[in-house]
mmCIF file of C-alpha atoms and ligand atoms in Angstrom:
data_model
loop_
_atom_site.group_PDB
_atom_site.id
_atom_site.type_symbol
_atom_site.label_atom_id
_atom_site.label_comp_id
_atom_site.label_asym_id
_atom_site.label_seq_id
_atom_site.Cartn_x
_atom_site.Cartn_y
_atom_site.Cartn_z
ATOM 1 C CA ARG A 1236 -0.013 0.175 -0.266
ATOM 2 C CA THR A 1237 1.258 3.711 -0.439
ATOM 3 C CA TYR A 1238 1.533 6.259 2.472
ATOM 4 C CA ASN A 1239 0.413 9.844 2.177
ATOM 5 C CA THR A 1240 4.025 11.456 3.321
ATOM 6 C CA ALA A 1241 5.131 14.985 4.107
ATOM 7 C CA ILE A 1242 8.859 16.115 4.222
ATOM 8 C CA LEU A 1243 9.016 19.410 6.462
ATOM 9 C CA GLY A 1244 12.216 21.502 5.545
ATOM 10 C CA ALA A 1245 12.322 20.213 2.132
ATOM 11 C CA THR A 1246 14.457 22.804 0.574
ATOM 12 C CA GLY A 1247 17.507 22.248 2.767
ATOM 13 C CA ALA A 1248 20.214 20.032 2.578
ATOM 14 C CA VAL A 1249 18.769 16.588 4.190
ATOM 15 C CA GLY A 1250 14.897 17.684 3.070
ATOM 16 C CA GLN A 1251 16.498 17.669 -0.821
ATOM 17 C CA GLU A 1252 18.285 14.378 0.266
ATOM 18 C CA PHE A 1253 14.850 13.016 1.665
ATOM 19 C CA ILE A 1254 13.823 13.823 -2.242
ATOM 20 C CA ASN A 1255 16.256 12.114 -3.567
ATOM 21 C CA LEU A 1256 16.199 8.927 -1.738
ATOM 22 C CA ILE A 1257 12.474 8.510 -2.020
ATOM 23 C CA GLU A 1258 12.905 8.511 -5.905
ATOM 24 C CA GLU A 1259 15.869 6.323 -5.566
ATOM 25 C CA ARG A 1260 14.521 3.876 -2.846
ATOM 26 C CA ASN A 1261 10.793 4.206 -4.624
ATOM 27 C CA PHE A 1262 9.576 5.146 -1.432
ATOM 28 C CA PRO A 1263 5.888 3.893 -1.453
ATOM 29 C CA PHE A 1264 4.277 7.209 -1.018
ATOM 30 C CA LYS A 1265 0.433 8.265 -2.075
ATOM 31 C CA ASN A 1266 0.258 12.328 -1.797
ATOM 32 C CA LEU A 1267 3.610 14.185 -1.226
ATOM 33 C CA LYS A 1268 3.768 16.899 0.789
ATOM 34 C CA LEU A 1269 6.831 19.538 0.612
ATOM 35 C CA LEU A 1270 6.605 21.862 3.651
ATOM 36 C CA ALA A 1271 8.920 24.507 4.463
ATOM 37 C CA SER A 1272 9.156 28.126 6.406
ATOM 38 C CA LYS A 1273 7.255 31.001 4.931
ATOM 39 C CA ARG A 1274 10.615 32.270 3.491
ATOM 40 C CA SER A 1275 10.948 28.754 1.407
ATOM 41 C CA ALA A 1276 7.521 28.545 0.054
ATOM 42 C CA GLY A 1277 6.566 28.928 -3.627
ATOM 43 C CA THR A 1278 10.001 26.893 -4.295
ATOM 44 C CA LYS A 1279 9.216 24.150 -7.258
ATOM 45 C CA LEU A 1280 10.884 21.007 -6.822
ATOM 46 C CA MET A 1281 10.745 17.910 -9.008
ATOM 47 C CA VAL A 1282 9.697 14.693 -7.762
ATOM 48 C CA LYS A 1283 9.771 11.563 -9.782
ATOM 49 C CA GLY A 1284 8.914 13.899 -12.898
ATOM 50 C CA LYS A 1285 6.236 15.798 -11.230
ATOM 51 C CA GLU A 1286 6.495 19.508 -10.319
ATOM 52 C CA TYR A 1287 5.594 19.956 -6.368
ATOM 53 C CA VAL A 1288 5.072 23.722 -5.079
ATOM 54 C CA VAL A 1289 6.817 23.855 -1.292
ATOM 55 C CA GLU A 1290 4.066 24.942 0.743
ATOM 56 C CA GLU A 1291 4.475 27.143 3.942
ATOM 57 C CA ALA A 1292 3.829 24.873 7.026
ATOM 58 C CA THR A 1293 1.082 25.477 9.251
ATOM 59 C CA ASP A 1294 -0.688 23.757 11.693
ATOM 60 C CA ASP A 1295 -3.187 22.519 9.064
ATOM 61 C CA SER A 1296 -0.312 20.946 6.682
ATOM 62 C CA PHE A 1297 -0.532 17.459 8.394
ATOM 63 C CA LYS A 1298 -4.198 16.550 7.990
ATOM 64 C CA ASP A 1299 -4.283 13.028 6.533
ATOM 65 C CA VAL A 1300 -0.319 12.882 6.743
ATOM 66 C CA GLU A 1301 0.430 8.997 7.420
ATOM 67 C CA ILE A 1302 4.618 9.826 7.713
ATOM 68 C CA ALA A 1303 5.960 13.094 8.085
ATOM 69 C CA LEU A 1304 9.882 13.550 7.694
ATOM 70 C CA PHE A 1305 11.305 16.276 9.480
ATOM 71 C CA ALA A 1306 14.478 17.228 8.136
ATOM 72 C CA GLY A 1307 15.841 19.016 11.249
ATOM 73 C CA GLY A 1308 15.795 22.308 13.083
ATOM 74 C CA SER A 1309 13.886 23.946 15.773
ATOM 75 C CA ILE A 1310 10.704 24.156 14.080
ATOM 76 C CA SER A 1311 10.253 19.979 15.232
ATOM 77 C CA LYS A 1312 9.313 21.004 18.635
ATOM 78 C CA HIS A 1313 6.318 23.436 17.462
ATOM 79 C CA PHE A 1314 5.292 20.623 14.628
ATOM 80 C CA ALA A 1315 6.285 17.297 15.507
ATOM 81 C CA PRO A 1316 3.345 17.044 18.190
ATOM 82 C CA VAL A 1317 0.864 18.992 15.446
ATOM 83 C CA ALA A 1318 1.440 16.129 13.284
ATOM 84 C CA VAL A 1319 1.111 13.662 15.622
ATOM 85 C CA LYS A 1320 -2.158 14.818 16.837
ATOM 86 C CA ALA A 1321 -3.379 14.793 13.202
ATOM 87 C CA GLY A 1322 -2.397 11.195 12.966
ATOM 88 C CA ALA A 1323 0.874 11.030 11.363
ATOM 89 C CA VAL A 1324 3.873 9.167 12.590
ATOM 90 C CA VAL A 1325 6.984 11.777 12.524
ATOM 91 C CA ILE A 1326 10.570 10.615 12.068
ATOM 92 C CA ASP A 1327 12.360 13.734 13.398
ATOM 93 C CA ASN A 1328 15.797 14.475 12.317
ATOM 94 C CA SER A 1329 16.292 17.855 14.864
ATOM 95 C CA SER A 1330 17.888 17.279 18.543
ATOM 96 C CA THR A 1331 14.627 18.116 19.906
ATOM 97 C CA PHE A 1332 13.092 15.010 21.286
ATOM 98 C CA ARG A 1333 16.264 12.728 20.955
ATOM 99 C CA MET A 1334 16.803 12.502 24.652
ATOM 100 C CA ASP A 1335 13.168 12.344 25.877
ATOM 101 C CA PRO A 1336 12.558 9.028 27.593
ATOM 102 C CA GLU A 1337 9.237 8.662 25.388
ATOM 103 C CA VAL A 1338 10.815 8.886 22.416
ATOM 104 C CA PRO A 1339 12.916 6.398 20.439
ATOM 105 C CA LEU A 1340 16.004 7.006 19.124
ATOM 106 C CA ILE A 1341 16.772 5.019 16.387
ATOM 107 C CA VAL A 1342 19.306 3.495 13.939
ATOM 108 C CA PRO A 1343 17.347 0.783 12.311
ATOM 109 C CA GLU A 1344 20.358 -1.694 11.844
ATOM 110 C CA VAL A 1345 21.031 -1.216 15.310
ATOM 111 C CA ASN A 1346 18.045 -0.809 17.486
ATOM 112 C CA PRO A 1347 15.025 -1.591 15.550
ATOM 113 C CA GLU A 1348 13.371 -3.321 18.687
ATOM 114 C CA ALA A 1349 12.827 0.022 20.130
ATOM 115 C CA ILE A 1350 10.867 1.639 17.879
ATOM 116 C CA LYS A 1351 7.465 -0.477 18.620
ATOM 117 C CA ASP A 1352 8.048 1.998 21.830
ATOM 118 C CA HIS A 1353 6.865 5.027 20.269
ATOM 119 C CA LYS A 1354 4.401 7.400 21.071
ATOM 120 C CA GLY A 1355 4.007 8.804 17.295
ATOM 121 C CA ILE A 1356 7.733 10.567 17.213
ATOM 122 C CA ILE A 1357 10.683 8.681 16.388
ATOM 123 C CA ALA A 1358 13.964 10.890 16.655
ATOM 124 C CA ASN A 1359 16.922 10.151 14.413
ATOM 125 C CA PRO A 1360 20.220 10.582 16.171
ATOM 126 C CA ASN A 1361 23.103 12.947 15.427
ATOM 127 C CA CYS A 1362 24.598 12.371 12.426
ATOM 128 C CA SER A 1363 28.147 12.033 13.844
ATOM 129 C CA THR A 1364 26.542 9.512 16.544
ATOM 130 C CA ILE A 1365 24.933 7.103 13.351
ATOM 131 C CA ILE A 1366 28.066 6.759 11.760
ATOM 132 C CA MET A 1367 29.633 6.000 15.033
ATOM 133 C CA VAL A 1368 27.429 3.567 16.461
ATOM 134 C CA MET A 1369 26.973 1.700 13.064
ATOM 135 C CA ALA A 1370 30.529 0.351 13.659
ATOM 136 C CA LEU A 1371 30.296 0.212 17.548
ATOM 137 C CA LYS A 1372 27.056 -2.302 17.206
ATOM 138 C CA PRO A 1373 28.846 -4.960 15.470
ATOM 139 C CA LEU A 1374 31.611 -4.718 17.618
ATOM 140 C CA ASP A 1375 29.566 -5.005 21.138
ATOM 141 C CA ASN A 1376 28.007 -7.831 19.481
ATOM 142 C CA ILE A 1377 30.813 -9.806 19.966
ATOM 143 C CA ALA A 1378 32.959 -8.326 22.944
ATOM 144 C CA LYS A 1379 30.951 -6.412 25.773
ATOM 145 C CA MET A 1380 32.462 -2.236 25.319
ATOM 146 C CA LYS A 1381 33.556 -0.456 28.329
ATOM 147 C CA ARG A 1382 34.790 2.467 26.925
ATOM 148 C CA VAL A 1383 34.689 4.938 23.968
ATOM 149 C CA VAL A 1384 37.097 7.705 22.908
ATOM 150 C CA VAL A 1385 36.124 9.220 19.613
ATOM 151 C CA SER A 1386 37.456 12.218 17.694
ATOM 152 C CA THR A 1387 35.407 13.584 14.467
ATOM 153 C CA TYR A 1388 36.656 15.203 11.540
ATOM 154 C CA GLN A 1389 33.232 16.888 10.601
ATOM 155 C CA ALA A 1390 32.133 17.901 7.122
ATOM 156 C CA VAL A 1391 30.551 20.844 6.550
ATOM 157 C CA SER A 1392 27.181 19.715 5.183
ATOM 158 C CA GLY A 1393 26.649 19.528 8.791
ATOM 159 C CA GLY A 1394 26.667 23.196 9.047
ATOM 160 C CA GLY A 1395 23.753 23.228 6.366
ATOM 161 C CA LYS A 1396 23.607 24.321 2.502
ATOM 162 C CA GLU A 1397 25.026 27.685 3.706
ATOM 163 C CA ALA A 1398 27.857 25.888 5.336
ATOM 164 C CA MET A 1399 28.775 24.155 1.899
ATOM 165 C CA GLU A 1400 28.520 27.141 0.007
ATOM 166 C CA GLU A 1401 30.862 29.139 2.614
ATOM 167 C CA LEU A 1402 33.304 26.281 1.961
ATOM 168 C CA GLU A 1403 33.319 26.357 -1.942
ATOM 169 C CA GLU A 1404 33.151 30.027 -1.490
ATOM 170 C CA GLN A 1405 36.776 30.372 0.461
ATOM 171 C CA LEU A 1406 38.255 27.385 -1.811
ATOM 172 C CA ARG A 1407 37.695 29.750 -5.027
ATOM 173 C CA ALA A 1408 39.080 32.851 -3.202
ATOM 174 C CA ILE A 1409 41.974 30.859 -1.966
ATOM 175 C CA ALA A 1410 42.481 30.468 -6.109
ATOM 176 C CA GLU A 1411 41.860 33.736 -7.319
ATOM 177 C CA GLY A 1412 43.892 35.529 -4.177
ATOM 178 C CA THR A 1413 40.437 37.391 -2.914
ATOM 179 C CA PRO A 1414 39.825 38.016 0.726
ATOM 180 C CA ILE A 1415 37.695 35.695 2.718
ATOM 181 C CA GLU A 1416 34.836 36.783 4.917
ATOM 182 C CA PRO A 1417 33.619 33.697 7.045
ATOM 183 C CA HIS A 1418 30.597 34.667 8.250
ATOM 184 C CA ILE A 1419 28.397 30.943 8.611
ATOM 185 C CA LEU A 1420 30.779 28.469 10.681
ATOM 186 C CA PRO A 1421 31.607 27.485 13.035
ATOM 187 C CA GLY A 1422 27.551 28.611 13.263
ATOM 188 C CA ALA A 1423 25.750 31.559 11.786
ATOM 189 C CA SER A 1424 24.329 33.390 14.917
ATOM 190 C CA MET A 1425 27.587 32.769 16.883
ATOM 191 C CA PRO A 1426 29.310 36.012 17.733
ATOM 192 C CA LYS A 1427 32.615 34.950 15.957
ATOM 193 C CA HIS A 1428 33.229 33.320 12.874
ATOM 194 C CA TYR A 1429 36.361 31.532 11.157
ATOM 195 C CA GLN A 1430 37.704 30.605 7.859
ATOM 196 C CA ILE A 1431 37.083 26.882 7.177
ATOM 197 C CA ALA A 1432 38.640 26.644 4.193
ATOM 198 C CA SER A 1433 42.732 24.923 5.240
ATOM 199 C CA ASN A 1434 41.616 25.030 8.351
ATOM 200 C CA LEU A 1435 40.405 22.822 11.155
ATOM 201 C CA ILE A 1436 37.382 24.408 13.528
ATOM 202 C CA PRO A 1437 37.511 22.416 17.185
ATOM 203 C CA GLN A 1438 33.990 23.566 17.717
ATOM 204 C CA ILE A 1439 30.603 21.951 16.792
ATOM 205 C CA ASP A 1440 27.572 23.754 18.409
ATOM 206 C CA VAL A 1441 27.732 25.768 21.517
ATOM 207 C CA PHE A 1442 29.996 25.171 24.574
ATOM 208 C CA GLN A 1443 28.508 23.250 27.513
ATOM 209 C CA ASP A 1444 29.567 24.213 31.475
ATOM 210 C CA ASN A 1445 31.868 21.351 31.532
ATOM 211 C CA LEU A 1446 33.518 22.754 28.448
ATOM 212 C CA TYR A 1447 32.426 20.094 25.884
ATOM 213 C CA THR A 1448 30.304 21.171 22.983
ATOM 214 C CA LYS A 1449 26.894 20.250 22.586
ATOM 215 C CA GLU A 1450 27.718 18.227 19.717
ATOM 216 C CA GLU A 1451 30.057 16.258 22.013
ATOM 217 C CA MET A 1452 27.301 15.728 24.534
ATOM 218 C CA LYS A 1453 24.813 14.550 21.793
ATOM 219 C CA MET A 1454 27.526 11.953 20.503
ATOM 220 C CA ILE A 1455 27.809 10.744 24.166
ATOM 221 C CA ASN A 1456 24.308 10.666 25.538
ATOM 222 C CA GLU A 1457 23.193 9.462 22.016
ATOM 223 C CA THR A 1458 25.263 6.461 22.026
ATOM 224 C CA ARG A 1459 24.410 5.446 25.538
ATOM 225 C CA LYS A 1460 20.889 5.586 24.537
ATOM 226 C CA ILE A 1461 20.832 3.695 21.510
ATOM 227 C CA LEU A 1462 22.924 0.946 22.420
ATOM 228 C CA SER A 1463 20.863 0.870 25.922
ATOM 229 C CA ASP A 1464 23.842 0.867 28.069
ATOM 230 C CA ASP A 1465 24.070 3.931 30.627
ATOM 231 C CA LYS A 1466 27.401 2.562 31.830
ATOM 232 C CA LEU A 1467 29.348 2.882 28.758
ATOM 233 C CA ARG A 1468 31.591 5.614 29.392
ATOM 234 C CA VAL A 1469 32.180 7.519 26.406
ATOM 235 C CA THR A 1470 34.225 10.979 25.597
ATOM 236 C CA ALA A 1471 33.934 13.047 22.352
ATOM 237 C CA THR A 1472 36.070 15.840 20.708
ATOM 238 C CA THR A 1473 33.863 16.776 17.730
ATOM 239 C CA VAL A 1474 36.005 18.921 14.877
ATOM 240 C CA ARG A 1475 34.643 20.681 11.754
ATOM 241 C CA VAL A 1476 37.075 20.116 8.732
ATOM 242 C CA PRO A 1477 37.228 21.418 5.078
ATOM 243 C CA VAL A 1478 35.309 18.597 3.707
ATOM 244 C CA LEU A 1479 31.841 18.780 1.726
ATOM 245 C CA ARG A 1480 29.598 15.857 3.152
ATOM 246 C CA SER A 1481 31.337 12.716 4.680
ATOM 247 C CA HIS A 1482 32.228 12.535 8.504
ATOM 248 C CA ALA A 1483 35.316 10.461 9.408
ATOM 249 C CA GLU A 1484 35.721 9.578 12.943
ATOM 250 C CA SER A 1485 38.768 8.094 14.929
ATOM 251 C CA VAL A 1486 37.450 5.445 17.370
ATOM 252 C CA ASN A 1487 39.209 3.893 20.394
ATOM 253 C CA VAL A 1488 37.332 1.139 22.370
ATOM 254 C CA GLU A 1489 38.095 -0.578 25.393
ATOM 255 C CA PHE A 1490 35.998 -4.052 26.108
ATOM 256 C CA ASP A 1491 35.817 -6.193 29.012
ATOM 257 C CA ASP A 1492 37.483 -9.093 27.040
ATOM 258 C CA ALA A 1493 39.423 -9.929 24.119
ATOM 259 C CA ILE A 1494 38.611 -9.220 20.805
ATOM 260 C CA SER A 1495 41.207 -9.907 17.748
ATOM 261 C CA VAL A 1496 40.924 -7.413 14.561
ATOM 262 C CA GLU A 1497 39.990 -10.540 12.289
ATOM 263 C CA GLU A 1498 36.846 -10.983 14.462
ATOM 264 C CA ALA A 1499 36.278 -7.450 14.462
ATOM 265 C CA LYS A 1500 36.369 -7.535 10.747
ATOM 266 C CA LYS A 1501 34.017 -10.455 10.280
ATOM 267 C CA ALA A 1502 31.561 -8.725 12.812
ATOM 268 C CA LEU A 1503 31.621 -5.372 10.835
ATOM 269 C CA GLN A 1504 31.403 -7.050 7.354
ATOM 270 C CA ALA A 1505 28.622 -8.746 8.393
ATOM 271 C CA PHE A 1506 26.754 -6.192 9.528
ATOM 272 C CA PRO A 1507 23.803 -4.513 7.452
ATOM 273 C CA GLY A 1508 25.112 -0.769 6.103
ATOM 274 C CA VAL A 1509 28.723 -1.670 6.994
ATOM 275 C CA VAL A 1510 31.532 -2.252 4.551
ATOM 276 C CA VAL A 1511 34.947 -2.915 5.719
ATOM 277 C CA ARG A 1512 37.633 -1.119 3.464
ATOM 278 C CA ASP A 1513 41.152 -2.074 5.203
ATOM 279 C CA ASN A 1514 44.201 -3.345 3.206
ATOM 280 C CA PRO A 1515 47.273 -1.199 4.633
ATOM 281 C CA ASP A 1516 49.201 -3.404 2.056
ATOM 282 C CA GLU A 1517 47.655 -1.656 -0.657
ATOM 283 C CA MET A 1518 46.965 1.506 1.108
ATOM 284 C CA GLU A 1519 42.962 1.159 1.362
ATOM 285 C CA TYR A 1520 41.345 2.884 3.857
ATOM 286 C CA PRO A 1521 37.521 4.652 4.012
ATOM 287 C CA MET A 1522 37.971 8.262 2.897
ATOM 288 C CA PRO A 1523 35.201 10.822 2.019
ATOM 289 C CA LEU A 1524 36.072 10.327 -1.583
ATOM 290 C CA PHE A 1525 34.668 6.965 -1.291
ATOM 291 C CA THR A 1526 31.709 7.249 1.147
ATOM 292 C CA SER A 1527 30.211 10.758 -0.474
ATOM 293 C CA GLY A 1528 26.965 10.427 -1.733
ATOM 294 C CA LYS A 1529 27.103 6.472 -1.165
ATOM 295 C CA ASP A 1530 24.817 4.748 1.785
ATOM 296 C CA ASP A 1531 27.070 2.607 3.307
ATOM 297 C CA VAL A 1532 29.529 3.459 6.323
ATOM 298 C CA GLU A 1533 32.986 2.112 5.571
ATOM 299 C CA VAL A 1534 35.705 0.934 8.872
ATOM 300 C CA GLY A 1535 39.288 0.422 8.311
ATOM 301 C CA ARG A 1536 42.503 0.982 9.889
ATOM 302 C CA ILE A 1537 41.502 -1.546 12.368
ATOM 303 C CA ARG A 1538 43.966 -2.463 15.025
ATOM 304 C CA LEU A 1539 44.373 -3.198 18.576
ATOM 305 C CA ASP A 1540 45.141 -0.463 21.030
ATOM 306 C CA GLU A 1541 48.055 -2.285 22.793
ATOM 307 C CA SER A 1542 47.932 0.458 25.429
ATOM 308 C CA VAL A 1543 45.321 -1.320 27.312
ATOM 309 C CA GLU A 1544 44.491 -5.315 27.801
ATOM 310 C CA TYR A 1545 41.662 -5.727 25.273
ATOM 311 C CA GLY A 1546 41.122 -2.561 23.075
ATOM 312 C CA LEU A 1547 40.799 -1.390 19.468
ATOM 313 C CA ASN A 1548 41.238 1.754 17.108
ATOM 314 C CA PHE A 1549 39.526 2.170 13.854
ATOM 315 C CA TRP A 1550 38.753 4.883 11.632
ATOM 316 C CA VAL A 1551 34.981 5.389 10.080
ATOM 317 C CA CYS A 1552 33.313 7.390 7.364
ATOM 318 C CA GLY A 1553 30.161 8.363 6.326
ATOM 319 C CA ASP A 1554 28.422 10.281 4.295
ATOM 320 C CA GLN A 1555 26.399 12.862 6.881
ATOM 321 C CA ILE A 1556 23.834 13.686 4.534
ATOM 322 C CA ARG A 1557 22.487 10.473 3.544
ATOM 323 C CA LYS A 1558 23.344 7.589 6.602
ATOM 324 C CA GLY A 1559 23.634 10.548 8.679
ATOM 325 C CA ALA A 1560 20.420 12.265 8.528
ATOM 326 C CA ALA A 1561 18.319 11.490 5.442
ATOM 327 C CA LEU A 1562 18.662 7.717 4.615
ATOM 328 C CA ASN A 1563 18.329 6.818 8.357
ATOM 329 C CA ALA A 1564 15.268 8.724 8.996
ATOM 330 C CA LEU A 1565 13.900 6.906 5.635
ATOM 331 C CA GLN A 1566 15.213 3.200 6.438
ATOM 332 C CA ILE A 1567 13.299 4.133 9.855
ATOM 333 C CA ALA A 1568 10.150 4.569 8.056
ATOM 334 C CA GLU A 1569 10.669 1.491 5.415
ATOM 335 C CA TYR A 1570 11.346 -0.651 8.405
ATOM 336 C CA MET A 1571 7.779 0.680 10.102
ATOM 337 C CA ILE A 1572 6.026 -0.072 6.943
ATOM 338 C CA GLU A 1573 7.724 -3.565 6.361
ATOM 339 C CA HIS A 1574 6.289 -4.438 10.139
ATOM 340 C CA ASP A 1575 3.060 -2.941 9.749
ATOM 341 C CA MET A 1576 3.789 0.057 12.288
ATOM 342 C CA ILE A 1577 2.227 2.649 10.439
HETATM 343 C C1 2RA B 2407 27.064 19.478 12.614
HETATM 344 N N1 2RA B 2407 26.405 16.983 13.476
HETATM 345 O O1 2RA B 2407 27.495 18.141 11.967
HETATM 346 C C2 2RA B 2407 25.838 18.824 13.769
HETATM 347 C C3 2RA B 2407 24.624 18.969 12.893
HETATM 348 N N2 2RA B 2407 24.344 17.763 11.809
HETATM 349 O O2 2RA B 2407 27.231 20.216 12.330
#
């Protein structure tokens, strides 16, 4: 059967990827509503050869909608309950409801069993969290994890379309020798802005009292919720790098018991949505060049951490807009359809 579907935030990077994916994956939509803020209303977008006009999202937008895909942002706080009240299941890419105990936080390959507890809203995790837990889960299945240390190298796409445009502008400016006037990263509303081209910015989102950024705290808290392990020790450093749309992460994991590189590779390769690209003799390892625009998360540089009794280091890359946001959310909807949950 087909489902009345709405996309809120249809004109942003994630919203546009939702459209790409519902075409590519032949998502079974009946009627499709493209919704956005007043500013973007009127935009014309093609979906499966048909022209759609983006409508301004209002409290009446969700009548008869069965599946509402929210691209993210603060508007979720208002419209998610409105859409649920209208009878829709909301899959929300914003951070608004992720840590709400009433809201499942889902990576379909990792914790699909938690979807059934939803009360209308299902939260899509933060992109850097999704990419990391896709690699952690297969390892946790064979050896109990006790501590995770992650350093991320996050693409500018995480900052939205404007941040991607800013990197491209700055690369052109460097090539032409024209001045660079940063105005988006690390955050458009922040008091200071820094050049990202040929630079690294060790700040994603705002600082908390504990001197971690909100992004780092998301990785810590969301990982524990998704893996249902509030004893798992996690620490994170998240960094913005001049890459367009794939996040990369250096991960160190300590386990309660032994795990070999071979066992880890086997478990990772067998996990849906993960590809092991790991052959140092052939200089083969994951890079944004390989993962951008693709669905799979790639893992490589797998090696023992010989500084502890049972530890592994690895490197993981994944497309921030696809598996990090739109694909994961759509896969949640697909899972719910396959399991008659809508
Ligand atoms: C970022 N994960 O990369 C955050 C939000 N998408 O900016």
